Coordinates of C-alpha atoms in Angstrom, one line a residue:
X6 CA -50.4 -34.8 -23.4
X7 CA -47.5 -36.0 -21.2
X8 CA -43.9 -36.2 -22.4
X9 CA -42.4 -39.6 -23.2
X10 CA -40.7 -41.3 -20.2
X11 CA -36.9 -41.3 -20.1
X12 CA -35.6 -44.0 -22.4
X13 CA -32.1 -45.1 -21.4
X14 CA -31.7 -47.0 -24.7
X15 CA -31.7 -43.8 -26.7
X16 CA -29.0 -42.3 -24.4
X17 CA -27.0 -45.4 -24.5
X18 CA -27.0 -45.7 -28.3
X19 CA -26.1 -42.0 -28.6
X20 CA -23.3 -42.3 -26.1
X21 CA -21.8 -45.4 -27.7
X22 CA -21.8 -44.1 -31.3
X23 CA -18.3 -44.0 -32.8
X24 CA -19.6 -42.1 -35.8
X25 CA -20.8 -39.1 -33.8
X26 CA -18.2 -36.7 -32.3
X27 CA -18.7 -35.6 -28.7
X28 CA -19.5 -32.1 -30.0
X29 CA -22.2 -33.5 -32.3
X30 CA -23.8 -35.5 -29.4
X31 CA -23.9 -32.3 -27.3
X32 CA -25.5 -30.5 -30.3
X33 CA -28.2 -33.2 -30.6
X34 CA -29.1 -32.8 -26.9
X35 CA -29.1 -29.0 -27.1
X36 CA -31.4 -28.9 -30.1
X37 CA -33.6 -31.6 -28.5
X38 CA -34.0 -29.5 -25.3
X39 CA -34.6 -26.3 -27.2
X40 CA -37.1 -27.7 -29.7
X41 CA -39.2 -30.3 -27.8
X42 CA -37.7 -30.5 -24.3
X43 CA -36.3 -34.1 -24.2
X44 CA -34.3 -36.5 -26.3
X45 CA -37.2 -39.0 -26.2
X46 CA -39.7 -36.5 -27.7
X47 CA -37.0 -35.4 -30.2
X48 CA -36.5 -39.0 -31.4
X49 CA -40.3 -39.6 -31.6
X50 CA -40.7 -36.4 -33.8
X51 CA -37.8 -37.4 -36.1
X52 CA -35.2 -34.8 -34.9
X53 CA -36.9 -31.5 -35.7
X54 CA -34.5 -28.6 -36.2
X55 CA -31.4 -30.9 -36.6
X56 CA -29.3 -30.5 -39.8
X57 CA -30.2 -33.3 -42.2
X58 CA -26.7 -34.8 -42.3
X59 CA -26.4 -34.9 -38.5
X60 CA -30.0 -36.3 -38.4
X61 CA -28.9 -39.2 -40.6
X62 CA -26.0 -40.0 -38.4
X63 CA -28.2 -39.9 -35.3
X64 CA -30.7 -42.2 -36.9
X65 CA -28.0 -44.7 -37.8
X66 CA -26.7 -44.6 -34.2
X67 CA -30.2 -45.3 -32.9
X68 CA -30.7 -48.2 -35.3
X69 CA -27.4 -49.9 -34.4
X70 CA -28.5 -53.5 -33.8
X71 CA -25.3 -54.6 -32.1
X72 CA -25.5 -52.0 -29.4
X73 CA -29.2 -52.5 -29.0
X74 CA -28.6 -56.2 -28.3
X75 CA -25.7 -55.3 -26.0
X76 CA -28.1 -52.9 -24.1
X77 CA -30.6 -55.7 -23.6
X78 CA -27.9 -57.8 -21.9
X79 CA -26.8 -55.2 -19.4
X80 CA -29.6 -55.8 -16.9
X81 CA -28.9 -59.5 -16.8
X82 CA -25.4 -58.7 -15.7
X83 CA -26.6 -56.4 -12.9
X84 CA -25.5 -53.3 -14.8
X85 CA -27.6 -50.1 -14.6
X86 CA -27.6 -47.4 -17.2
X87 CA -27.7 -43.8 -15.8
X88 CA -28.5 -41.3 -18.5
X89 CA -27.6 -37.6 -18.0
X90 CA -31.3 -36.7 -17.7
X91 CA -31.9 -39.5 -15.1
X92 CA -32.6 -38.2 -11.6
X93 CA -30.3 -41.0 -10.4
X94 CA -27.4 -39.5 -12.3
X95 CA -24.9 -38.1 -9.8
X96 CA -25.8 -34.4 -9.5
X97 CA -22.3 -33.5 -8.2
X98 CA -20.8 -34.8 -11.4
X99 CA -23.3 -32.9 -13.6
X100 CA -22.8 -29.7 -11.6
X101 CA -19.0 -29.9 -11.7
X102 CA -18.4 -31.1 -15.3
X103 CA -21.4 -29.4 -16.9
X104 CA -21.2 -30.0 -20.7
X105 CA -18.2 -32.4 -20.2
X106 CA -20.2 -34.8 -18.0
X107 CA -20.5 -38.3 -19.5
X108 CA -23.8 -38.7 -21.4
X109 CA -24.2 -42.1 -19.8
X110 CA -22.7 -43.8 -16.8
X111 CA -22.9 -47.6 -16.5
X112 CA -23.1 -48.8 -12.9
X113 CA -22.4 -52.0 -11.1
X114 CA -23.1 -52.0 -7.4
X115 CA -24.7 -49.5 -5.1
X116 CA -26.2 -46.4 -6.9
X117 CA -26.7 -44.5 -3.6
X118 CA -23.0 -44.1 -3.2
X119 CA -23.0 -41.7 -6.2
X120 CA -25.1 -39.3 -4.2
X121 CA -22.9 -39.3 -1.1
X122 CA -22.5 -36.1 0.9
X123 CA -18.8 -36.5 1.5
X124 CA -16.3 -37.9 -1.0
X125 CA -12.5 -37.9 -1.3
X126 CA -10.5 -39.0 -4.2
X127 CA -7.3 -40.9 -3.2
X128 CA -5.0 -41.4 -6.1
X129 CA -1.4 -42.1 -7.0
X130 CA 1.2 -44.2 -8.8
X131 CA 0.7 -47.8 -10.0
X132 CA 4.4 -48.4 -9.2
X133 CA 4.3 -47.0 -5.7
X134 CA 6.8 -47.8 -2.9
X135 CA 5.9 -50.1 0.0
X136 CA 5.6 -47.0 2.2
X137 CA 3.3 -45.3 -0.3
X138 CA 1.0 -48.4 -0.4
X139 CA 0.8 -48.5 3.4
X140 CA -0.1 -44.8 3.6
X141 CA -2.8 -45.3 0.9
X142 CA -4.4 -48.0 2.9
X143 CA -4.2 -46.0 6.1
X144 CA -5.7 -43.0 4.4
X145 CA -8.5 -45.1 3.0
X146 CA -9.2 -46.6 6.4
X147 CA -9.2 -43.2 8.1
X148 CA -11.5 -41.4 5.7
X149 CA -13.7 -44.4 5.1
X150 CA -14.1 -44.7 8.9
X151 CA -15.0 -41.0 9.1
X152 CA -17.9 -41.5 6.7
X153 CA -16.2 -40.3 3.4
X154 CA -16.8 -42.3 0.3
X155 CA -13.4 -42.9 -1.2
X156 CA -13.2 -42.4 -5.0
X157 CA -10.4 -44.0 -7.0
X158 CA -9.5 -45.3 -10.4
X159 CA -9.1 -48.8 -9.1
X160 CA -5.7 -49.2 -10.7
X161 CA -3.2 -51.5 -9.0
X162 CA -1.0 -49.5 -6.6
X163 CA -2.2 -46.5 -4.6
X164 CA -5.8 -46.5 -5.9
X165 CA -6.5 -50.1 -5.1
X166 CA -4.9 -49.9 -1.7
X167 CA -6.9 -46.9 -0.7
X168 CA -10.1 -48.6 -1.7
X169 CA -9.1 -51.8 0.2
X170 CA -8.3 -49.6 3.3
X171 CA -11.7 -47.9 3.2
X172 CA -13.6 -51.1 2.7
X173 CA -11.6 -52.9 5.4
X174 CA -12.5 -50.2 7.9
X175 CA -16.2 -50.7 7.1
X176 CA -16.3 -47.7 4.8
X177 CA -17.5 -47.3 1.2
X178 CA -15.9 -46.6 -2.2
X179 CA -16.5 -45.7 -5.8
X180 CA -14.3 -47.2 -8.5
X181 CA -14.1 -45.2 -11.8
X182 CA -13.0 -47.6 -14.4
X183 CA -11.0 -46.9 -17.6
X184 CA -12.8 -49.8 -19.5
X185 CA -16.2 -51.2 -20.0
X186 CA -18.1 -53.1 -17.4
X187 CA -18.3 -56.2 -19.7
X188 CA -14.7 -56.2 -20.7
X189 CA -14.0 -59.7 -19.4
X190 CA -10.2 -59.4 -19.3
X191 CA -10.4 -56.3 -17.1
X192 CA -13.5 -56.6 -15.0
X193 CA -13.3 -60.3 -13.9
X194 CA -10.3 -59.8 -11.6
X195 CA -12.0 -56.9 -9.9
X196 CA -15.2 -58.9 -9.4
X197 CA -13.3 -61.7 -7.9
X198 CA -11.5 -59.4 -5.5
X199 CA -14.5 -57.2 -4.5
X200 CA -17.6 -59.4 -5.0
X201 CA -18.5 -59.3 -1.3
X202 CA -18.3 -55.5 -1.2
X203 CA -20.4 -55.2 -4.3
X204 CA -23.0 -57.5 -2.8
X205 CA -22.8 -55.7 0.5
X206 CA -23.6 -52.4 -1.1
X207 CA -20.3 -50.9 0.0
X208 CA -18.8 -50.5 -3.5
X209 CA -19.9 -49.0 -6.8
X210 CA -18.0 -49.6 -10.0
X211 CA -18.8 -47.1 -12.8
X212 CA -17.7 -46.6 -16.4
X213 CA -18.4 -44.0 -19.0
X214 CA -17.2 -46.3 -21.8
X215 CA -19.0 -48.8 -24.1
X216 CA -19.5 -52.1 -22.2
X217 CA -17.0 -54.2 -24.0
X218 CA -14.2 -51.6 -24.5
X219 CA -10.9 -52.9 -23.0
X220 CA -8.3 -50.8 -21.1
X221 CA -6.8 -48.0 -23.1
X222 CA -4.3 -45.4 -22.1
X223 CA -6.5 -42.6 -23.4
X224 CA -9.5 -43.9 -21.4
X225 CA -7.4 -44.0 -18.3
X226 CA -6.6 -40.3 -18.8
X227 CA -10.2 -39.4 -19.8
X228 CA -11.8 -40.9 -16.7
X229 CA -9.7 -38.6 -14.5
X230 CA -12.3 -35.9 -14.9
X231 CA -15.0 -38.2 -13.6
X232 CA -12.9 -39.2 -10.6
X233 CA -12.3 -35.6 -9.8
X234 CA -15.8 -34.6 -10.6
X235 CA -17.2 -37.0 -8.0
X236 CA -14.9 -35.8 -5.3
X237 CA -15.0 -32.9 -2.8
X238 CA -11.2 -33.0 -2.8
X239 CA -8.2 -35.0 -4.1
X240 CA -5.4 -36.6 -2.0
X241 CA -2.3 -37.7 -3.9
X242 CA -0.4 -40.3 -1.9
X243 CA 2.6 -40.9 -4.1
X244 CA 3.4 -39.7 -7.6
X245 CA 6.2 -39.7 -10.1
X246 CA 7.2 -36.7 -12.2
X247 CA 4.8 -35.1 -14.7
X248 CA 6.6 -36.8 -17.5
X249 CA 8.8 -39.8 -17.7
X250 CA 10.5 -41.8 -20.4
X251 CA 8.5 -44.8 -21.6
X252 CA 9.1 -47.6 -24.1
X253 CA 11.3 -46.6 -27.1
X254 CA 12.2 -43.3 -25.4
X255 CA 8.7 -41.8 -25.8
X256 CA 7.5 -39.3 -23.2
X257 CA 4.7 -40.6 -21.0
X258 CA 2.5 -38.2 -18.9
X259 CA 1.6 -39.2 -15.4
X260 CA -2.1 -40.0 -14.9
X261 CA -1.8 -38.7 -11.3
X262 CA -0.6 -35.3 -12.6
X263 CA -3.4 -35.3 -15.2
X264 CA -5.9 -35.7 -12.4
X265 CA -4.3 -33.0 -10.3
X266 CA -4.4 -30.6 -13.3
X267 CA -8.1 -31.5 -13.9
X268 CA -8.9 -30.9 -10.2
X269 CA -7.2 -27.5 -10.3
X270 CA -9.2 -26.5 -13.5
X271 CA -12.4 -27.5 -11.7
X272 CA -11.6 -25.6 -8.5
X273 CA -11.2 -28.7 -6.3
X274 CA -8.9 -28.8 -3.3
X275 CA -5.8 -30.9 -3.9
X276 CA -3.5 -32.3 -1.2
X277 CA -0.4 -34.4 -1.4
X278 CA 1.4 -36.5 1.2
X279 CA 4.7 -34.9 2.1
X280 CA 6.9 -37.8 1.0
X281 CA 10.5 -37.4 -0.3
X282 CA 9.4 -38.5 -3.8
X283 CA 10.2 -36.4 -6.8
X284 CA 6.6 -36.1 -8.0
X285 CA 5.3 -35.3 -4.5
X286 CA 7.8 -32.6 -3.9
X287 CA 7.4 -31.0 -7.4
X288 CA 3.6 -30.8 -6.8
X289 CA 4.4 -28.9 -3.5
X290 CA 7.0 -26.7 -5.0
X291 CA 4.8 -25.7 -7.9
X292 CA 1.9 -24.9 -5.6
X293 CA -0.4 -27.4 -7.1
X294 CA -1.1 -29.3 -3.9
X295 CA -1.1 -28.6 -0.2
X296 CA 1.3 -30.9 1.7
X297 CA 0.0 -33.1 4.5
X298 CA 1.7 -35.5 6.9
X299 CA 0.9 -39.2 6.6
X300 CA -0.3 -39.7 10.2
X301 CA -3.7 -39.4 11.8
X302 CA -3.0 -35.8 12.8
X303 CA -2.3 -34.9 9.2
X304 CA -5.5 -36.6 8.0
X305 CA -7.5 -34.7 10.6
X306 CA -6.0 -31.4 9.4
X307 CA -6.8 -32.4 5.9
X308 CA -10.4 -33.1 6.9
X309 CA -10.6 -29.7 8.6
X310 CA -9.4 -28.0 5.4
X311 CA -12.0 -29.9 3.3
X312 CA -14.8 -29.0 5.7
X313 CA -13.6 -25.3 5.7
X314 CA -13.4 -25.2 1.9
X315 CA -16.8 -26.7 1.4
X316 CA -18.3 -24.2 3.9
X317 CA -16.9 -21.3 1.9
X318 CA -18.4 -22.7 -1.3
X319 CA -21.7 -23.3 0.3
X320 CA -21.8 -19.8 1.7
X321 CA -20.9 -18.3 -1.7
X322 CA -23.6 -20.4 -3.4
X323 CA -26.2 -19.0 -0.9
X324 CA -24.8 -15.5 -1.2
X325 CA -23.5 -15.6 2.4
X326 CA -20.1 -14.7 3.7
X327 CA -18.0 -17.5 5.2
X328 CA -19.5 -16.7 8.6
X329 CA -22.9 -15.2 9.0
X330 CA -24.4 -13.2 11.9
X331 CA -27.3 -14.6 13.9
X332 CA -28.6 -12.5 16.8
X333 CA -25.3 -10.8 17.1
X334 CA -23.3 -14.0 17.2
X335 CA -21.0 -15.4 14.6
X336 CA -22.2 -18.8 13.4
X337 CA -20.8 -21.2 10.8
X338 CA -22.9 -22.0 7.7
X339 CA -24.3 -25.6 8.1
X340 CA -22.6 -27.9 5.6
X341 CA -24.3 -31.3 5.7
X342 CA -28.0 -32.0 5.8
X343 CA -29.4 -31.9 9.3
X344 CA -26.2 -30.3 10.7
X345 CA -26.9 -27.5 13.3
X346 CA -25.2 -24.1 12.9
X347 CA -22.2 -23.7 15.2

């Protein structure tokens, strides 16, 4: 007897539940895999092996009529649901974040971009200088033109300019949003600005949040791990200091610094444009990012470093040294599919 087919509705309802903690959701998936092999079979068999109280909470989540109706309306809006068990779910994200990967990703636009061979996150301040904005656009245009998919948070400022640069150069981009794809106040301005790129399969907008959730500061921080998880490396164009004074004298942590720290935890390469900005210089002085110049030569050197770093990781994954011997000659480990050894 064959196992039930993947049911995105179950995953969507589990992910959207506010009554279940993240740890409980992970526990449900772990028990499901260990007992019957899949979430779908687990639901069909009434949660075997799950503690009764947790089972009741899961049942309540799966019977949530409001979210069930919301799910039914997603396809009419062109929104796809990618569950963690779905083959279309980005393998790079799953491999990088492991148990921290979002249970569900909602997607508007081109799904194939999530499986791109080369990606670069270009990030920075919302309140960037004119110089920073121009550099972001140039960086986006350069790497987009070189075949990299540019990943960003789509916030105004550096993120948005980098995406505009990539798309303007005929490149492609992924926007990782800190709100739901049906949050009218937040999504409509983006759709107006990037409709042609979405229709032209050059842009993918994704969200790990419930469809109608609006922008929240905690969500903006939380999605940083997804931005970093989708990228081979991170380029910071312009940043403020790690902490600044916000309204009523409260300390505010920089989202850019949060992304850099996440990238470091995940073993990603981090670069920063060598601008005379306090945040940029502090990232360099603390050894958190490698400085690069803001010209084409700097971008080329950055690309070489990315290529070199990925070769090392690929060699390690295959149990090979960085360079391998072939008939007495030193050859580079191929990096991209179809690439010949050099």
